[in-house]
mmCIF file of N, CA and C in Angstrom:
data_model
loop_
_atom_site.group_PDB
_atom_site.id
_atom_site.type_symbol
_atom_site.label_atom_id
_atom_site.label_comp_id
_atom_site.label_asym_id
_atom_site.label_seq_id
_atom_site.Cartn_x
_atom_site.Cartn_y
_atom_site.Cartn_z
ATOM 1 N N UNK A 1 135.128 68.495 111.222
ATOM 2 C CA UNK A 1 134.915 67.194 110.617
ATOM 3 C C UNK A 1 133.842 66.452 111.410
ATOM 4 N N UNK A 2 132.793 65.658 110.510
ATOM 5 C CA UNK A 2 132.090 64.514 111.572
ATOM 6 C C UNK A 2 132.485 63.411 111.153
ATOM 7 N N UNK A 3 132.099 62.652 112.439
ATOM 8 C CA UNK A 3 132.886 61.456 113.125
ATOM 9 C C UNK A 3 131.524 60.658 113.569
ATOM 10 N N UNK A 4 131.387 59.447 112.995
ATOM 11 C CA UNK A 4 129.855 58.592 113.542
ATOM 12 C C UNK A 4 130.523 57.143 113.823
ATOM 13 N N UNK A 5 129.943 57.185 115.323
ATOM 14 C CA UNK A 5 130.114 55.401 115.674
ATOM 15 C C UNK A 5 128.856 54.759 115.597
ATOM 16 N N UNK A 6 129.332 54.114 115.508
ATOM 17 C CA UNK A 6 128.154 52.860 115.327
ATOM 18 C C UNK A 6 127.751 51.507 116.806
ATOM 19 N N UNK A 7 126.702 51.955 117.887
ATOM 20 C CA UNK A 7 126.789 51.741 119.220
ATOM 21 C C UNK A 7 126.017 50.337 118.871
ATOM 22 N N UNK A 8 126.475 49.035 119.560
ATOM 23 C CA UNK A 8 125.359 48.190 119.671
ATOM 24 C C UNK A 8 125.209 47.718 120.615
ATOM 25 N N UNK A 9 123.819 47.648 121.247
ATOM 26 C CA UNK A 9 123.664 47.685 122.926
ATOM 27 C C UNK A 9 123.438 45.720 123.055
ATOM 28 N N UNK A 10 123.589 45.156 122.051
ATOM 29 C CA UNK A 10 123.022 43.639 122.344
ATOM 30 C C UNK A 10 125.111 42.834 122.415
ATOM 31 N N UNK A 11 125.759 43.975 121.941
ATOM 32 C CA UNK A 11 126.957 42.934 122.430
ATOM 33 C C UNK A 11 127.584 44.327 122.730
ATOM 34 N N UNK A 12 127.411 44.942 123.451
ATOM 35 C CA UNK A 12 128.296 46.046 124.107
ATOM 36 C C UNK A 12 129.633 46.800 123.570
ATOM 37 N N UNK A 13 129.721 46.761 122.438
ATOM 38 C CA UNK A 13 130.752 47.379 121.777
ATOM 39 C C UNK A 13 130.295 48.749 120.384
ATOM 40 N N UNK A 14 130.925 49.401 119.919
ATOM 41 C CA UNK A 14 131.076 50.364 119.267
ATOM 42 C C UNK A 14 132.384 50.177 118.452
ATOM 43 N N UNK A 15 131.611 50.944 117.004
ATOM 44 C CA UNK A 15 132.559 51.206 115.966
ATOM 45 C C UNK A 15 132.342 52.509 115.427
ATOM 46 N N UNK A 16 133.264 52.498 114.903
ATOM 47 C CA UNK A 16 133.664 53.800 113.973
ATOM 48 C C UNK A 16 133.094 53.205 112.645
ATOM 49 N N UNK A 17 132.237 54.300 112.569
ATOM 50 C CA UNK A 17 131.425 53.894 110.978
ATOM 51 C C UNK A 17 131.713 55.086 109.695
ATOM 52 N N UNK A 18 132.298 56.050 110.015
ATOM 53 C CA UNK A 18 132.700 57.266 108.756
ATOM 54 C C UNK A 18 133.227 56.863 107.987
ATOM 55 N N UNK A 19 133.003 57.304 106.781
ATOM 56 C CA UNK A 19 131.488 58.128 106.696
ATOM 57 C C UNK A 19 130.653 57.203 105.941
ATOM 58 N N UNK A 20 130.651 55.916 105.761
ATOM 59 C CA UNK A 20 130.250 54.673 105.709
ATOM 60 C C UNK A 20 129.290 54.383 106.796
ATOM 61 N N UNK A 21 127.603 54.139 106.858
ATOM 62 C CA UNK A 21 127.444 53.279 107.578
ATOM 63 C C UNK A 21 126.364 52.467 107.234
ATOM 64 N N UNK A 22 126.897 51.302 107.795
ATOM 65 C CA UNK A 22 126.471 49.754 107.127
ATOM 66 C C UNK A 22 125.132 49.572 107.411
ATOM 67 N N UNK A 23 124.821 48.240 106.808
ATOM 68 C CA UNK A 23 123.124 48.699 107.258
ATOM 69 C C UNK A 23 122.896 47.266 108.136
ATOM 70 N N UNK A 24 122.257 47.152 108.608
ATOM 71 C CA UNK A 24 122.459 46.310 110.137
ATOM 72 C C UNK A 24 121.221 45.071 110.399
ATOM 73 N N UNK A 25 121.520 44.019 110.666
ATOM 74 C CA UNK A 25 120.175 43.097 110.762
ATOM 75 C C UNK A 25 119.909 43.605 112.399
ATOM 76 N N UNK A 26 120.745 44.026 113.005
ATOM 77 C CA UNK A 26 120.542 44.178 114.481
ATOM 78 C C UNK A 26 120.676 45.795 114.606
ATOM 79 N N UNK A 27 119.672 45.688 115.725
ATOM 80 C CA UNK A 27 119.406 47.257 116.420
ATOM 81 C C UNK A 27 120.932 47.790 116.638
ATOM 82 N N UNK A 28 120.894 48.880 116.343
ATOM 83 C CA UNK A 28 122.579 49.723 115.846
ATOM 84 C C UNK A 28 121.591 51.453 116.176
ATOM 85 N N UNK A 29 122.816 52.061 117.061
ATOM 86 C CA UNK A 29 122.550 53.614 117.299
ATOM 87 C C UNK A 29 123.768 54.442 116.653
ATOM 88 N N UNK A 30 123.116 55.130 115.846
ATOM 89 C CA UNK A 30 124.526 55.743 115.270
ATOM 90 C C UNK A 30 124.880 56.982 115.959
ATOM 91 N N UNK A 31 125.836 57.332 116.643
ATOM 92 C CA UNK A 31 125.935 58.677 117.084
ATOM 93 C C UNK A 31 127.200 59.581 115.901
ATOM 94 N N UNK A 32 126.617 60.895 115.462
ATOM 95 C CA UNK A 32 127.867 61.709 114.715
ATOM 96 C C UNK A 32 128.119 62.663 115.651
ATOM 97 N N UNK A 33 129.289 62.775 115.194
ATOM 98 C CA UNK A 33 129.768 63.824 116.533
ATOM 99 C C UNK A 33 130.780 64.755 115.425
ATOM 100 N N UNK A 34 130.608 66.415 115.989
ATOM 101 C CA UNK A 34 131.111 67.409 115.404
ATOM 102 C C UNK A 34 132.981 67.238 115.829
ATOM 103 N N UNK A 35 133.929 66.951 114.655
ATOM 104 C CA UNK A 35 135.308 66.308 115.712
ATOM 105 C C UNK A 35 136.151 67.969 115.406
ATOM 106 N N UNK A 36 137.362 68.377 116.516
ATOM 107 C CA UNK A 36 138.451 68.725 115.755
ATOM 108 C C UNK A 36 139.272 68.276 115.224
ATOM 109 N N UNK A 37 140.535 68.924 114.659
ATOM 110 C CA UNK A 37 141.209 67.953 114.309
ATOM 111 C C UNK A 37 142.569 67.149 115.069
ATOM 112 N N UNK A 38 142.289 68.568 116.381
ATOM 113 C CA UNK A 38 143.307 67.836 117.362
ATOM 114 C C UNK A 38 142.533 66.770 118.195
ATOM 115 N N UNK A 39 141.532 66.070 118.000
ATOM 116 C CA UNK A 39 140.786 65.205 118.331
ATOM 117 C C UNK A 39 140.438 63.786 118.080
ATOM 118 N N UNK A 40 141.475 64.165 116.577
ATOM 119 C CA UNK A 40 141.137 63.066 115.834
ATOM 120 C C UNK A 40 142.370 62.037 115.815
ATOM 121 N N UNK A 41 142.618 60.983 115.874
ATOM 122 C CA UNK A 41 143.849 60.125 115.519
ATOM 123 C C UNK A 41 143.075 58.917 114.768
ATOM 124 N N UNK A 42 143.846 58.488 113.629
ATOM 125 C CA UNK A 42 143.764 57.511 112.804
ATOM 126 C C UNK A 42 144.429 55.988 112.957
ATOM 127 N N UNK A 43 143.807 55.364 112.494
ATOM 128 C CA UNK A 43 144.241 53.723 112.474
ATOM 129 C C UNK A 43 145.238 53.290 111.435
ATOM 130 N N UNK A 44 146.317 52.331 111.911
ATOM 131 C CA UNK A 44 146.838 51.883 110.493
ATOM 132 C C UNK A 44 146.173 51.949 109.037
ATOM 133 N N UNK A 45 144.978 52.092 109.106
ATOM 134 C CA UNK A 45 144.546 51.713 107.848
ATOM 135 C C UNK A 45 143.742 52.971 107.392
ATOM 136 N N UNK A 46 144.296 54.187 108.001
ATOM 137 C CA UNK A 46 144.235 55.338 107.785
ATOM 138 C C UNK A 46 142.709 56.157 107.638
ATOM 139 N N UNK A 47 142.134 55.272 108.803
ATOM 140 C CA UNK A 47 140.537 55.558 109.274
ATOM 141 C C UNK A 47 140.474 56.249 110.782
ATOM 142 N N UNK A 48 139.469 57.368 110.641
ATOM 143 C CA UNK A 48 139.406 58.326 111.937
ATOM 144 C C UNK A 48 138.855 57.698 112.642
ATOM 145 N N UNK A 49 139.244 57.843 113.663
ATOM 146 C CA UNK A 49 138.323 57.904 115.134
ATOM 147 C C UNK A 49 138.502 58.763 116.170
ATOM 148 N N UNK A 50 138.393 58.907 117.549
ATOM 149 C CA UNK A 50 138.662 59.457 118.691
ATOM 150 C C UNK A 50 140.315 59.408 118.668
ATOM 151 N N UNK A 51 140.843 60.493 119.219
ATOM 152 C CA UNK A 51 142.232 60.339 119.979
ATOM 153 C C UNK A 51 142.090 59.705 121.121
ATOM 154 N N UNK A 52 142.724 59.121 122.168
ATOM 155 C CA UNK A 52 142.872 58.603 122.884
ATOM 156 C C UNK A 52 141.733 59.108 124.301
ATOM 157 N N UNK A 53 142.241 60.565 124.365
ATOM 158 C CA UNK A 53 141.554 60.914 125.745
ATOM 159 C C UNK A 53 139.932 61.117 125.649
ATOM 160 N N UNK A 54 139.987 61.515 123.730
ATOM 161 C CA UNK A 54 138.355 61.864 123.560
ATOM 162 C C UNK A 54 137.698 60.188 123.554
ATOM 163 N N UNK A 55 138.528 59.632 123.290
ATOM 164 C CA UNK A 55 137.943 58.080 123.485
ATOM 165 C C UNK A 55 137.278 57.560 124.519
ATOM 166 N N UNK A 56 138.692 57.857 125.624
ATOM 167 C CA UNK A 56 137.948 57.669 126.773
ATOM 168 C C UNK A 56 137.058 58.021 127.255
ATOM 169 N N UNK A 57 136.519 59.204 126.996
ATOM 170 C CA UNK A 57 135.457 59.864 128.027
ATOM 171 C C UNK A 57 134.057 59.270 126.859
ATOM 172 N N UNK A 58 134.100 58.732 125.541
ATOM 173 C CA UNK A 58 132.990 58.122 124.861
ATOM 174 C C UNK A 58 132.611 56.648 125.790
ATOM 175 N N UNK A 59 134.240 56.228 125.919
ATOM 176 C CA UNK A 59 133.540 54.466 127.026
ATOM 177 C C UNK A 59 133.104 54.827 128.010
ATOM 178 N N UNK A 60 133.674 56.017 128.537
ATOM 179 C CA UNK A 60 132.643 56.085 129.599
ATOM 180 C C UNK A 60 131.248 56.072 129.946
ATOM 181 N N UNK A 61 131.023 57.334 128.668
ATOM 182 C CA UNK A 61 129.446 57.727 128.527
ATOM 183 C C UNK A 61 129.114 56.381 128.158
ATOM 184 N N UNK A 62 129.224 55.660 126.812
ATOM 185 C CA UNK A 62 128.914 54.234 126.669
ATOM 186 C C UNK A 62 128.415 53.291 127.468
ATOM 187 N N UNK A 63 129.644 53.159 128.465
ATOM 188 C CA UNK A 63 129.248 52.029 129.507
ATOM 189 C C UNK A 63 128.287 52.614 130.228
ATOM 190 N N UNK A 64 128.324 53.965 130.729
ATOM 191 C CA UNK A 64 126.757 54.232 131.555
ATOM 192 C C UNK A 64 125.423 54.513 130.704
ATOM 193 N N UNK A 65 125.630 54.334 129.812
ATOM 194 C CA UNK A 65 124.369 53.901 128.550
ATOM 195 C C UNK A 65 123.888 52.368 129.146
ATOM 196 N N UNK A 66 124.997 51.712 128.550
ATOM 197 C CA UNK A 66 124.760 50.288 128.935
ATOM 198 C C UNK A 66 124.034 50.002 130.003
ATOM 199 N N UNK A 67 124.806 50.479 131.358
ATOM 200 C CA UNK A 67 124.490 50.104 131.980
ATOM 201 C C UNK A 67 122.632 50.402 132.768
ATOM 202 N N UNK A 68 122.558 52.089 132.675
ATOM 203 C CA UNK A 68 121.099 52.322 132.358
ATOM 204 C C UNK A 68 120.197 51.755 132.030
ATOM 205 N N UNK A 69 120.650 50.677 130.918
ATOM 206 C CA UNK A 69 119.439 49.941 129.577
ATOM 207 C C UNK A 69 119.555 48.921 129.432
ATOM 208 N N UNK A 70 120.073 48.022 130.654
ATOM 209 C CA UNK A 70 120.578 46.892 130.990
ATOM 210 C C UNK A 70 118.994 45.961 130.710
ATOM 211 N N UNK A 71 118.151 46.575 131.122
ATOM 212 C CA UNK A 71 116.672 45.804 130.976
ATOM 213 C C UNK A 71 116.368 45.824 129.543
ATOM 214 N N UNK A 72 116.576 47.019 128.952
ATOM 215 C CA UNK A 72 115.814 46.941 127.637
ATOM 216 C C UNK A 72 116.926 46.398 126.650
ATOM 217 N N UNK A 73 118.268 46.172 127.146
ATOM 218 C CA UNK A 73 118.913 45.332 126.102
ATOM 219 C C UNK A 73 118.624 43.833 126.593
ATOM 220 N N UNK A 74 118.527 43.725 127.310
ATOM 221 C CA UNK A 74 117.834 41.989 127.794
ATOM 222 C C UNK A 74 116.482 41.819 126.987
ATOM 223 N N UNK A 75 115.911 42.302 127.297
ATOM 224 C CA UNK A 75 114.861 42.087 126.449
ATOM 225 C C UNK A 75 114.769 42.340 124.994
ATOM 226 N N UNK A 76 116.005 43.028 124.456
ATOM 227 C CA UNK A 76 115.828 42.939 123.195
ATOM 228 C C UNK A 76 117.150 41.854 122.810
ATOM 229 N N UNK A 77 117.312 41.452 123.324
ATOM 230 C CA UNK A 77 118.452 40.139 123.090
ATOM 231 C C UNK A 77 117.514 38.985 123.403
ATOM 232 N N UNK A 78 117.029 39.039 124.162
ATOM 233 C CA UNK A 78 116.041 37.407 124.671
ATOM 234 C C UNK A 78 114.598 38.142 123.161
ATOM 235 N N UNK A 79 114.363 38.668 122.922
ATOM 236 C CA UNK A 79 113.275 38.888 121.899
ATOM 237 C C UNK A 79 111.899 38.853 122.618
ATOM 238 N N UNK A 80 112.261 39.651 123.939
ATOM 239 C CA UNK A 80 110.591 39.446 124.720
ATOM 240 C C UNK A 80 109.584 40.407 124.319
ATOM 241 N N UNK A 81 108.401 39.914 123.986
ATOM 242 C CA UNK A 81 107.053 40.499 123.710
ATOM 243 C C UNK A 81 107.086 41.900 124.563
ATOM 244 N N UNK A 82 106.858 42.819 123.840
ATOM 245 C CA UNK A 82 106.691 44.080 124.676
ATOM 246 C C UNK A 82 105.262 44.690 123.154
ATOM 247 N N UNK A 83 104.348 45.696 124.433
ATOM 248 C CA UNK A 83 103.623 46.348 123.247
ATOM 249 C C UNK A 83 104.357 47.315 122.947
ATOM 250 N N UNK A 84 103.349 47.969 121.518
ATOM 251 C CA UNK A 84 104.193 49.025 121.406
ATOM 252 C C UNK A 84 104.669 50.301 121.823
ATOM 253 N N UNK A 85 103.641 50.125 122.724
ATOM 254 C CA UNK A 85 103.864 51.712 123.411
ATOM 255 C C UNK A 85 105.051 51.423 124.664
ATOM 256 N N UNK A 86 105.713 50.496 124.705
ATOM 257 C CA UNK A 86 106.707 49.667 125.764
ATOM 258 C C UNK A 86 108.049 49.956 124.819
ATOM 259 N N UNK A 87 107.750 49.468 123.797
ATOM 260 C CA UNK A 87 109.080 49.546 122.829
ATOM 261 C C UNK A 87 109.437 51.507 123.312
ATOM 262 N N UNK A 88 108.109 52.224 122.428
ATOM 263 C CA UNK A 88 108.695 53.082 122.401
ATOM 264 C C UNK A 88 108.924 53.920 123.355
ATOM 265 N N UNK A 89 108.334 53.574 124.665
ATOM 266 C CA UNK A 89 109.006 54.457 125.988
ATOM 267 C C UNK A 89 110.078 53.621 126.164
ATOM 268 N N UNK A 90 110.742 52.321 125.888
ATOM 269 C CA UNK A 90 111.935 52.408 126.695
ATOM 270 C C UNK A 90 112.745 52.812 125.364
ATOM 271 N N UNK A 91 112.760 52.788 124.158
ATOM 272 C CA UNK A 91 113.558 53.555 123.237
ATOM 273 C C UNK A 91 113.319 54.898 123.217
ATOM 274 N N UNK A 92 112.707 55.880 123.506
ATOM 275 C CA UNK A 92 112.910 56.849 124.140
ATOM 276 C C UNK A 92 113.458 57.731 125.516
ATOM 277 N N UNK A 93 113.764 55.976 126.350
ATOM 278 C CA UNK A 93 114.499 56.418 127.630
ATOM 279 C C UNK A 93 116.193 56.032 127.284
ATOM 280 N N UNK A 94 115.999 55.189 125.950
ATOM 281 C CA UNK A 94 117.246 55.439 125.493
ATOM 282 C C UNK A 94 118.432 56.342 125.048
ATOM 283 N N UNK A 95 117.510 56.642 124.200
ATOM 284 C CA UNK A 95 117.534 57.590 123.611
ATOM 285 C C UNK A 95 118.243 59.098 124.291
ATOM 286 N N UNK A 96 117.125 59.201 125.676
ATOM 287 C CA UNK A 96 117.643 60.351 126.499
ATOM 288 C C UNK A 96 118.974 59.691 126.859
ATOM 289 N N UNK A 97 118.816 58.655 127.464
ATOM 290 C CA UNK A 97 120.354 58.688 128.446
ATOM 291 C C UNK A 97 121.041 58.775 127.702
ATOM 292 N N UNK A 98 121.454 58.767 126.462
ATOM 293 C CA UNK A 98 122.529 58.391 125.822
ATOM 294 C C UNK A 98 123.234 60.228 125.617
ATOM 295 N N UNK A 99 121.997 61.029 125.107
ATOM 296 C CA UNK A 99 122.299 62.258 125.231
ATOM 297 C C UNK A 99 122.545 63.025 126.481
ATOM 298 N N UNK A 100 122.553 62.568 127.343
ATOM 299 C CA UNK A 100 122.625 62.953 128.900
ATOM 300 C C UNK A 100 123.863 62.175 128.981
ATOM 301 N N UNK A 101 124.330 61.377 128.881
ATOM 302 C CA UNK A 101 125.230 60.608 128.957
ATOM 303 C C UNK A 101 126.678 61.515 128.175
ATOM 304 N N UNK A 102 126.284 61.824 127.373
ATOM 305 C CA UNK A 102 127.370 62.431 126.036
ATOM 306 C C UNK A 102 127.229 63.956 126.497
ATOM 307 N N UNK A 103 126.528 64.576 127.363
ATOM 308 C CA UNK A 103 127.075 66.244 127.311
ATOM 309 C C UNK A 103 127.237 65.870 128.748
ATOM 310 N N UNK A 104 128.090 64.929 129.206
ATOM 311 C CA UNK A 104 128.597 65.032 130.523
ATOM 312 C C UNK A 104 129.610 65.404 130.370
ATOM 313 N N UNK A 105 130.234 65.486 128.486
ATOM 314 C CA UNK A 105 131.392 65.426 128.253
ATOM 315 C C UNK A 105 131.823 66.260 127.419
ATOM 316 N N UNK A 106 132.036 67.768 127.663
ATOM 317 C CA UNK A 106 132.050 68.842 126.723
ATOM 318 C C UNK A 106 132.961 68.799 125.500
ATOM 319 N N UNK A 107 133.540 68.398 125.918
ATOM 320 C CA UNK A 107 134.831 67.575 124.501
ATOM 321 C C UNK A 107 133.763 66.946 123.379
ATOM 322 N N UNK A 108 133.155 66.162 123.773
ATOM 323 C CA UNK A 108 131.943 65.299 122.439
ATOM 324 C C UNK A 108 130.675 66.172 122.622
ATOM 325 N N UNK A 109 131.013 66.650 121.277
ATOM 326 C CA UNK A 109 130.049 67.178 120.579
ATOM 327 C C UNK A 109 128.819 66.605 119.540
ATOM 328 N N UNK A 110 127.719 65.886 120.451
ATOM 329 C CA UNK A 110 127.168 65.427 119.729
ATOM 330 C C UNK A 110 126.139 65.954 118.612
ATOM 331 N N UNK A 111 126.021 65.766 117.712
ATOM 332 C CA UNK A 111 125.407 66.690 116.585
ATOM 333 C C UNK A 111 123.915 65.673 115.799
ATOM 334 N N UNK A 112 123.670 64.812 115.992
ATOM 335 C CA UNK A 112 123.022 63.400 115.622
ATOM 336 C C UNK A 112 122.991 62.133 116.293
ATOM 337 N N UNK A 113 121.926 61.774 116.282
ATOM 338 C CA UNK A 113 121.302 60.136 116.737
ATOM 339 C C UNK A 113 120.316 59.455 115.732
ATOM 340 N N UNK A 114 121.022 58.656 115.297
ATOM 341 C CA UNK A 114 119.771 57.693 114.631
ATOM 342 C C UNK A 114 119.707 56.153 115.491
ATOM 343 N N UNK A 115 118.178 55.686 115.091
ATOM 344 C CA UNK A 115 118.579 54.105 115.205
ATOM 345 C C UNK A 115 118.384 53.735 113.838
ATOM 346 N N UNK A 116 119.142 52.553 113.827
ATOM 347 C CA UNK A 116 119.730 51.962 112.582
ATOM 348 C C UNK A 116 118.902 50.228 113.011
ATOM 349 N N UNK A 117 118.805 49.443 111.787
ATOM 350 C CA UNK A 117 118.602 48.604 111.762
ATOM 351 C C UNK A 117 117.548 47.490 112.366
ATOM 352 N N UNK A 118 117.505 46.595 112.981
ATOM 353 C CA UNK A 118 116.127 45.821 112.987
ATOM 354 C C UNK A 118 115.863 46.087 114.471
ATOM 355 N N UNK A 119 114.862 47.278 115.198
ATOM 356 C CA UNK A 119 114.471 47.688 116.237
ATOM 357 C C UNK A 119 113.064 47.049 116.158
ATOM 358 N N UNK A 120 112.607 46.438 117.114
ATOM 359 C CA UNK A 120 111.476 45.629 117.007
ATOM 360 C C UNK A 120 110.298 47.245 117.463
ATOM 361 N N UNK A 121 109.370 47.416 116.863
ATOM 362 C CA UNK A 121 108.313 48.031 117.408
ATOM 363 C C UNK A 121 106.839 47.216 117.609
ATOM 364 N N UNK A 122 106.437 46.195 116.772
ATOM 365 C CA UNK A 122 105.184 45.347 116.806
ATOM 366 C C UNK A 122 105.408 44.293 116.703
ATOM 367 N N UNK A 123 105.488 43.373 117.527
ATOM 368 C CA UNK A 123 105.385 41.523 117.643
ATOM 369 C C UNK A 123 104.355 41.287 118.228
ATOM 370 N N UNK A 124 104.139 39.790 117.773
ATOM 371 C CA UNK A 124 102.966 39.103 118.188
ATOM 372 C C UNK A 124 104.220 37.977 118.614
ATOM 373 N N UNK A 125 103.222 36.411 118.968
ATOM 374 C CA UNK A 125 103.900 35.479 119.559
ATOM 375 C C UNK A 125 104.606 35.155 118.005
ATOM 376 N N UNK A 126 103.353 34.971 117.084
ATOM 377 C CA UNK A 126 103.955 34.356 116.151
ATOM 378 C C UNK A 126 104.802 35.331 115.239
ATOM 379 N N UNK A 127 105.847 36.510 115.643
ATOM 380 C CA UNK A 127 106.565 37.375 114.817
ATOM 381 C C UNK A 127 107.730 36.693 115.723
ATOM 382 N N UNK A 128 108.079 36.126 116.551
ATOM 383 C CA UNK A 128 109.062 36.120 117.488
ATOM 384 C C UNK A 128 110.147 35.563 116.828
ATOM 385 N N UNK A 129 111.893 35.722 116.871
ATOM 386 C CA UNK A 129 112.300 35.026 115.724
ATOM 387 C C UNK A 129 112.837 33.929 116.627
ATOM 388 N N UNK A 130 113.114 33.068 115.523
ATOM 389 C CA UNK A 130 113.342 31.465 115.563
ATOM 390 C C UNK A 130 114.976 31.260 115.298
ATOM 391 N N UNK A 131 115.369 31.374 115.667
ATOM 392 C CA UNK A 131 117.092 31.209 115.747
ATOM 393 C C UNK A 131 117.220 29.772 114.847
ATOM 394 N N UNK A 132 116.719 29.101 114.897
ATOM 395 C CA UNK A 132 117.378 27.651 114.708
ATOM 396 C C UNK A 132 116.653 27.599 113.023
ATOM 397 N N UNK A 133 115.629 28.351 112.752
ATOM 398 C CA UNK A 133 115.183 28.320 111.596
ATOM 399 C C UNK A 133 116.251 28.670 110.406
#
């Protein structure tokens, strides 16, 4: 069976997106992962996710994602000017850790990575967004 969460590095949490996934005003990494089925445990509301122990070892990898990309989620939370060749080396150093991160853990089988949703690649001053607008 696959199994896709839905990672967002600007408020530090993850969801379970199977086999549904939403489409996002904010930068969203989807990871699918190849599951068994002794792997899998369900929610009251009779939606898969991780069993408990395969869970754990995902927050783990997670939080040392996070913590890795601590700069490039600041800067993509504050909306700071980067060129583009900035965007895409630090979304490509993302990118790696996250997969370096996930075969620390032979249990998760990762099978896919996308990014999802509004990843800035070209701003100017005047693309910058305006919160209050």
């Amino acid at each position: 069976m696959k199994l896709t969460i839905s990672m967002d590095l600007l408020e530090k949490m993850f969801y379970y997106v199977s086999p549904v996934k939403p489409v996002s005003t904010v930068p969203l990494i989807y990871a699918t992962f190849l599951v068994d089925k002794d792997q899998l445990a369900y929610t009251t509301e009779n939606e898969a996710k991780f069993a408990r122990k395969i869970e754990r070892s995902f927050k783990a990898a997670f939080h040392e994602v996070i913590e890795k990309n601590r700069a490039y989620g600041e800067m993509l939370d504050q909306d700071t000017l980067l060129s583009p060749q900035e965007h895409a080396n630090q979304q490509g150093k993302l990118i790696d850790s996250i997969i370096v991160a996930l075969q620390q853990y032979p249990e998760l089988k990762l099978i896919r990575l996308e990014l999802a949703g509004s990843w800035p690649l070209f701003q100017t001053e005047a693309g910058r967004l305006d919160l209050t607008e």
